[in-house]
Coordinates of C-alpha atoms in Angstrom, one line a residue:
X1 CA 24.3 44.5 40.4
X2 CA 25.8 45.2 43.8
X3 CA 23.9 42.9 45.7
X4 CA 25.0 40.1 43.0
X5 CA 28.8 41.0 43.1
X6 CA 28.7 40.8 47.0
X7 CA 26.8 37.3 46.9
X8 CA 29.7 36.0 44.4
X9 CA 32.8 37.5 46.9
X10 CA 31.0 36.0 49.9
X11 CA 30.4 32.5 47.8
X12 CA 33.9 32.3 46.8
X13 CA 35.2 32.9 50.0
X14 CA 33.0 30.0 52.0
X15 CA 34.2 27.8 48.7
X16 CA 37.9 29.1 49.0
X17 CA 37.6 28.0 53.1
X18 CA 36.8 24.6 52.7
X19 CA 39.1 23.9 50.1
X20 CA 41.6 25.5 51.6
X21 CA 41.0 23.9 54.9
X22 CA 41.4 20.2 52.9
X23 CA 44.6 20.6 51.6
X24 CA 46.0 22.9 54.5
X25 CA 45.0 20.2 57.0
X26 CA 47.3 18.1 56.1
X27 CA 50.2 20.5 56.1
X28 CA 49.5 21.2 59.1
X29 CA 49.8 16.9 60.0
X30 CA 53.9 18.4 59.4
X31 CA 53.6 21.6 61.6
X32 CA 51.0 20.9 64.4
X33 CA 49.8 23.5 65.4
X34 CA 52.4 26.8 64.7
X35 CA 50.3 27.2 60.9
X36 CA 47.2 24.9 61.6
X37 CA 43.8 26.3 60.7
X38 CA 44.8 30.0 60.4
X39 CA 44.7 30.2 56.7
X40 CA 41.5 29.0 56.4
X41 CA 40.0 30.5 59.5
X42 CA 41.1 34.2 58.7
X43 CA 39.5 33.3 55.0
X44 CA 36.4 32.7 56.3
X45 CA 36.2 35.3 59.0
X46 CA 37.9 38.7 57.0
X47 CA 34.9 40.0 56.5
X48 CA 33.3 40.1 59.7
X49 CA 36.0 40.3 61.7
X50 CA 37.6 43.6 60.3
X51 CA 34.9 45.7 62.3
X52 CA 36.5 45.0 65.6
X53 CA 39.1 47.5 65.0
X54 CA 36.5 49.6 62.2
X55 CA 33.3 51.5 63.8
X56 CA 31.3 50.2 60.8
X57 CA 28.5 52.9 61.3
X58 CA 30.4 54.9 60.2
X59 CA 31.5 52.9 56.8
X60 CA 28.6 53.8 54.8
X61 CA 26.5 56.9 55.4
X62 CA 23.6 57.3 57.0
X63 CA 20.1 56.6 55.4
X64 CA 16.5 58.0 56.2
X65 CA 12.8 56.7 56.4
X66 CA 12.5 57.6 52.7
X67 CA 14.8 55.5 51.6
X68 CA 12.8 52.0 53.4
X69 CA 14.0 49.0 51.6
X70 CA 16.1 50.5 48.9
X71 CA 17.3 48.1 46.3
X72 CA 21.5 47.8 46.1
X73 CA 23.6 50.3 44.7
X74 CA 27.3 50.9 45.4
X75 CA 25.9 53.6 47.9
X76 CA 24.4 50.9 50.0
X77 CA 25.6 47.0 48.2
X78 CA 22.5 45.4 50.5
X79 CA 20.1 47.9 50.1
X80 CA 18.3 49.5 53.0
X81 CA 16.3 47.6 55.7
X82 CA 12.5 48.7 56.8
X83 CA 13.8 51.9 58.6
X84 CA 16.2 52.8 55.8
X85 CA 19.2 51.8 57.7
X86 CA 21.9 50.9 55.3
X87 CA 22.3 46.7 55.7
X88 CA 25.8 45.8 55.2
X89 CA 26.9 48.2 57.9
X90 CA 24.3 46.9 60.2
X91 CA 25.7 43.2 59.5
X92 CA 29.6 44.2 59.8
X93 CA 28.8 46.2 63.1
X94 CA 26.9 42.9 64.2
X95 CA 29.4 40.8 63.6
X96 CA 31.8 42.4 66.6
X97 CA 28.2 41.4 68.8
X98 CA 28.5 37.4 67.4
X99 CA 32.0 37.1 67.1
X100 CA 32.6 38.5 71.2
X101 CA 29.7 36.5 72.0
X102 CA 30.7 33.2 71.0
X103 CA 34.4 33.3 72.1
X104 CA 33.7 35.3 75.6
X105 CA 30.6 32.4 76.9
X106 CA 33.3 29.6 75.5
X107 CA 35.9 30.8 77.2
X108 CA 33.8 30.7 80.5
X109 CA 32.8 27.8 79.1
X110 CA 36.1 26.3 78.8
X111 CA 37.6 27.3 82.0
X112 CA 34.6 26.1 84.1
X113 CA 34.6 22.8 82.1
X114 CA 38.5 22.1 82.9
X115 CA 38.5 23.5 86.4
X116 CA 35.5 20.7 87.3
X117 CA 36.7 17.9 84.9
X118 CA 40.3 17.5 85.6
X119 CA 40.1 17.9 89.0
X120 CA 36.9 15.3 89.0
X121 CA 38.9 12.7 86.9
X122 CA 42.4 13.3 89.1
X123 CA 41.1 12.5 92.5
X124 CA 37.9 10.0 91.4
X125 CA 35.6 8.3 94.4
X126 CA 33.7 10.4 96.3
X127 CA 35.2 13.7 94.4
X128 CA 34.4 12.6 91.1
X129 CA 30.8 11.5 92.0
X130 CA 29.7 14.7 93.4
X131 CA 30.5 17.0 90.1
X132 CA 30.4 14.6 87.6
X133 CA 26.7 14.6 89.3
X134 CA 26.1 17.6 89.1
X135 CA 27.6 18.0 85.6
X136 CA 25.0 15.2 84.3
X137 CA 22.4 17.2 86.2
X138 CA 23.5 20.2 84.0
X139 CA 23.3 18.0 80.6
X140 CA 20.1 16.6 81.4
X141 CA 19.0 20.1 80.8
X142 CA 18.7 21.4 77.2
X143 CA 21.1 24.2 76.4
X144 CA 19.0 26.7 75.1
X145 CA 16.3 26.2 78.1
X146 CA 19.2 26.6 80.3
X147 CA 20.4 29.7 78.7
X148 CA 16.8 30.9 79.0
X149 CA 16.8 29.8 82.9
X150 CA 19.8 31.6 83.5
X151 CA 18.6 34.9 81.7
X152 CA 15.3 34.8 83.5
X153 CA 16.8 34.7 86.9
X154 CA 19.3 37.5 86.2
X155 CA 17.9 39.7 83.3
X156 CA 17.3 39.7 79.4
X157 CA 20.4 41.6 78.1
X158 CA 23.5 40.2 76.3
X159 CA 25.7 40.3 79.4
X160 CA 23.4 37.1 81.0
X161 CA 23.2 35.8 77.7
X162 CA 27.0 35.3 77.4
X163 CA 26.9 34.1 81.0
X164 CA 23.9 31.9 80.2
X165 CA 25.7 30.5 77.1
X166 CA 29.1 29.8 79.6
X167 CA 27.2 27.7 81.7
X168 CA 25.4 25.8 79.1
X169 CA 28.9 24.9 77.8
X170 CA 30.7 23.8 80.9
X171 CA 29.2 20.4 80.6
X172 CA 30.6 19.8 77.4
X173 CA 34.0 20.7 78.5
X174 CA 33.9 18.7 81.7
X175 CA 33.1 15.4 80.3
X176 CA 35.8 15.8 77.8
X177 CA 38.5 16.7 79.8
X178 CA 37.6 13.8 82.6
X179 CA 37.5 11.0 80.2
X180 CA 41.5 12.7 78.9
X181 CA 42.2 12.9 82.6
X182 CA 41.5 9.7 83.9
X183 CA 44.2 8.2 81.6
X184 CA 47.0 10.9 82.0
X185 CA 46.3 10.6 85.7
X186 CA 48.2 7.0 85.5
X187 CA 51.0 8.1 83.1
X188 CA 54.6 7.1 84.3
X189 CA 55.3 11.1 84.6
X190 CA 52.8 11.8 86.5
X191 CA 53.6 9.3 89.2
X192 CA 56.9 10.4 89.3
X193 CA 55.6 13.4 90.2
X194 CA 53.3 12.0 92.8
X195 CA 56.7 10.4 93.8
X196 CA 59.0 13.3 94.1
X197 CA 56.7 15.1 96.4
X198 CA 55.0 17.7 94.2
X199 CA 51.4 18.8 95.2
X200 CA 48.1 17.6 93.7
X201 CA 47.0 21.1 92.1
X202 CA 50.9 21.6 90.3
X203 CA 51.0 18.4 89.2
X204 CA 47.1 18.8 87.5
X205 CA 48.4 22.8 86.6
X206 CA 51.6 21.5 84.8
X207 CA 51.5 17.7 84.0
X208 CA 47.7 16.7 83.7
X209 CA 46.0 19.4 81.9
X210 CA 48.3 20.1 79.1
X211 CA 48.4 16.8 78.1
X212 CA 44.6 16.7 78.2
X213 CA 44.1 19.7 76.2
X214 CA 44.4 18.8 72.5
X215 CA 40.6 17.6 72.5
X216 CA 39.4 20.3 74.9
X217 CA 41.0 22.9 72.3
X218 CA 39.0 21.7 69.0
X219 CA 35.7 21.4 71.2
X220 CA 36.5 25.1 72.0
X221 CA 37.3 26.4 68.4
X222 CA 33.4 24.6 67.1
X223 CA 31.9 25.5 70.7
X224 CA 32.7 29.3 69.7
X225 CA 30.6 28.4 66.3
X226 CA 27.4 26.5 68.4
X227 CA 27.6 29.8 70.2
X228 CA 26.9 32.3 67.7
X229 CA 24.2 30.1 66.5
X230 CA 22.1 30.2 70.4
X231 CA 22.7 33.6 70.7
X232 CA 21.6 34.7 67.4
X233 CA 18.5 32.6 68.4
X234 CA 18.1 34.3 71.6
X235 CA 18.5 37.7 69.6
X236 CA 15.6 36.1 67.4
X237 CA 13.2 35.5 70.4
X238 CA 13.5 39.1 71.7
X239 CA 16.4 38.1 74.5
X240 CA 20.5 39.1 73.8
X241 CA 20.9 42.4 72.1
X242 CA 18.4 44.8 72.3
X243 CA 17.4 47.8 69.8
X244 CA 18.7 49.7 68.5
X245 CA 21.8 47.5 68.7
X246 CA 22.6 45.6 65.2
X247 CA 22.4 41.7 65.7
X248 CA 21.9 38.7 63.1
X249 CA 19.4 37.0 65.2
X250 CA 17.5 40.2 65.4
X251 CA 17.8 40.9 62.3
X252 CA 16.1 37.9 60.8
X253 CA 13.5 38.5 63.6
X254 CA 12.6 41.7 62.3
X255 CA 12.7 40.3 58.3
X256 CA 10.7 37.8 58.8
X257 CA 7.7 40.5 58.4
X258 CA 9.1 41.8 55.7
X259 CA 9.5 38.8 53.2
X260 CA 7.5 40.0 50.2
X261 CA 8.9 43.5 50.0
X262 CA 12.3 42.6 50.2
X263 CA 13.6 38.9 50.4
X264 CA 17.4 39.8 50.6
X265 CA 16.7 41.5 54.1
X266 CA 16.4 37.9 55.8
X267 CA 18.9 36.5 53.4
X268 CA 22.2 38.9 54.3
X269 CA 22.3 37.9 57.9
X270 CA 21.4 34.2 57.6
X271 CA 24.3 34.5 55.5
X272 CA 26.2 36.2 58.2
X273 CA 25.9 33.2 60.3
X274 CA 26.2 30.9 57.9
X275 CA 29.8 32.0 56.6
X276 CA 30.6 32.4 60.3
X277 CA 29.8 29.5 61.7
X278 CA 31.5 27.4 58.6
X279 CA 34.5 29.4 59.4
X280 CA 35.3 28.5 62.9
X281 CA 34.4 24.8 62.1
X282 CA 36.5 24.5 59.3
X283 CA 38.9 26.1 61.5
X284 CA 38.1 23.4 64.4
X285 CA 38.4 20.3 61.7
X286 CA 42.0 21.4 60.8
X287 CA 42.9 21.8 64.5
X288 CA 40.9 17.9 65.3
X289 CA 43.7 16.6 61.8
X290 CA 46.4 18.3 63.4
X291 CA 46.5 17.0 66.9
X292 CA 45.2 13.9 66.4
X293 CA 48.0 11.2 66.1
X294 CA 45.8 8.4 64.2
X295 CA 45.4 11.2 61.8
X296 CA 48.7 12.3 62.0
X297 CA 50.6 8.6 61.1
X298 CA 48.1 8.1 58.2

């Protein structure tokens, strides 16, 4: 009975996000980005963010062996997993792991990704060929093979994988930010600039790159989402978080043996992501209606 009332809240509120998100959008077209997206966002995330500030261990009290997939009471509203560790406070404790993880690597994502992009598509030639270059050499690799490149060379704990994930993402950010940059770069303002004597890196610090951001700030908010996602697979395949430390991805890696005595073990974090993931990219399509201007004079 638990376990049904918890499926309906977390339902309604995925449902309650994305409707939300439709008609909030286009509020926001009004008021571009002082209300955009948080509504909807915060909606979507309340229940896994709240442990940020929360130890959840300590939400729920502590289970033993005897008590090895328990069914859900309002002791424990998931039940017990195969070491009679209470579920929901394993998945709100987790949720501090994905939520750090995916806005941390796209952060170093993001920064890497501007630094090499705006200055590529503000000084072109021979500049623009060498790291765009190296960029597309980047690409070329899959993401999750680089991730796994980057762990192997360093070591197989969360810190690489968030470093790992980083450099994966700088790419993305790069090619974005050039093709935005490479048009500013010949706006009136900027030549003015150029005129009255002020130096390449202020002029790309206070004239270029803020009004190349608007796209470079959506890709962020569903980067953060993609994120979660690759490092709850890593967390799957044995890499990221390591026992006895609660993740989704290891969670579901540890299920997966246990799918006739208890189905709902793999199905509460899968869910996890699931609600996550919708969140921030719900979150990233109200941002993309807000700062887009063919959207906005619709």
């Amino acid at each position: 009975m638990a376990g049904l009332l918890v499926v309906g809240v977390m339902t309604a509120m995925a449902v309650f996000a994305t409707v939300d998100a439709v008609v909030f959008a286009s509020l926001a077209r009004f008021e571009v980005f002082a209300r955009v997206g948080v509504r909807q966002y915060w909606i979507a995330e309340t229940l896994w963010v709240s442990p940020i500030a929360e130890p959840s261990p300590r939400l729920l009290p502590p289970v033993g062996m005897e008590n090895q997939f328990g069914r859900g009471t309002w002791a424990h509203p998931l039940g017990t997993d195969d070491r009679g560790r209470d579920i929901l406070a394993r998945i709100v404790y987790g949720s501090r792991i994905a939520i750090q993880v995916g806005i941390v690597s796209t952060l170093l994502g993001l920064v890497g990704g501007v630094l090499v992009g705006a200055v590529a598509g503000y000084y072109g030639d021979l500049v623009d060929d060498a790291l765009m270059r190296a960029v597309e050499t980047l690409y070329a690799i899959p993401f999750l093979v680089l991730v796994l490149a980057v762990m192997a060379a360093f070591g197989r704990n969360l810190t690489f994988a968030i470093l790992g994930v980083g450099i994966a993402s700088i790419p993305t950010f790069a090619r974005l930010i050039r093709s935005r940059v490479l048009s500013v770069r010949e706006a009136d303002y900027v030549e003015a600039a150029r005129a009255a004597g002020v130096r390449d890196r202020n002029i790309i610090r206070r004239h270029v790159v803020p009004n190349s951001f608007a796209p470079v700030l959506v890709q962020a908010t569903l980067q953060v989402g993609y994120s979660i996602i690759v490092v709850a697979g890593l967390s799957f395949l044995g890499f990221g978080a390591q026992p006895p430390t609660p993740s989704w991805g290891q969670m579901l890696s540890v299920s997966k043996d246990y799918m006739i005595q208890n189905v709902w073990f793999s199905i509460w974090p899968g869910l996890a992501i699931l609600v996550t993931v919708v969140g921030f990219n719900v979150f990233g399509d109200g941002l993309r209606d807000a700062l887009d201007p063919r959207l906005q004079n619709e």
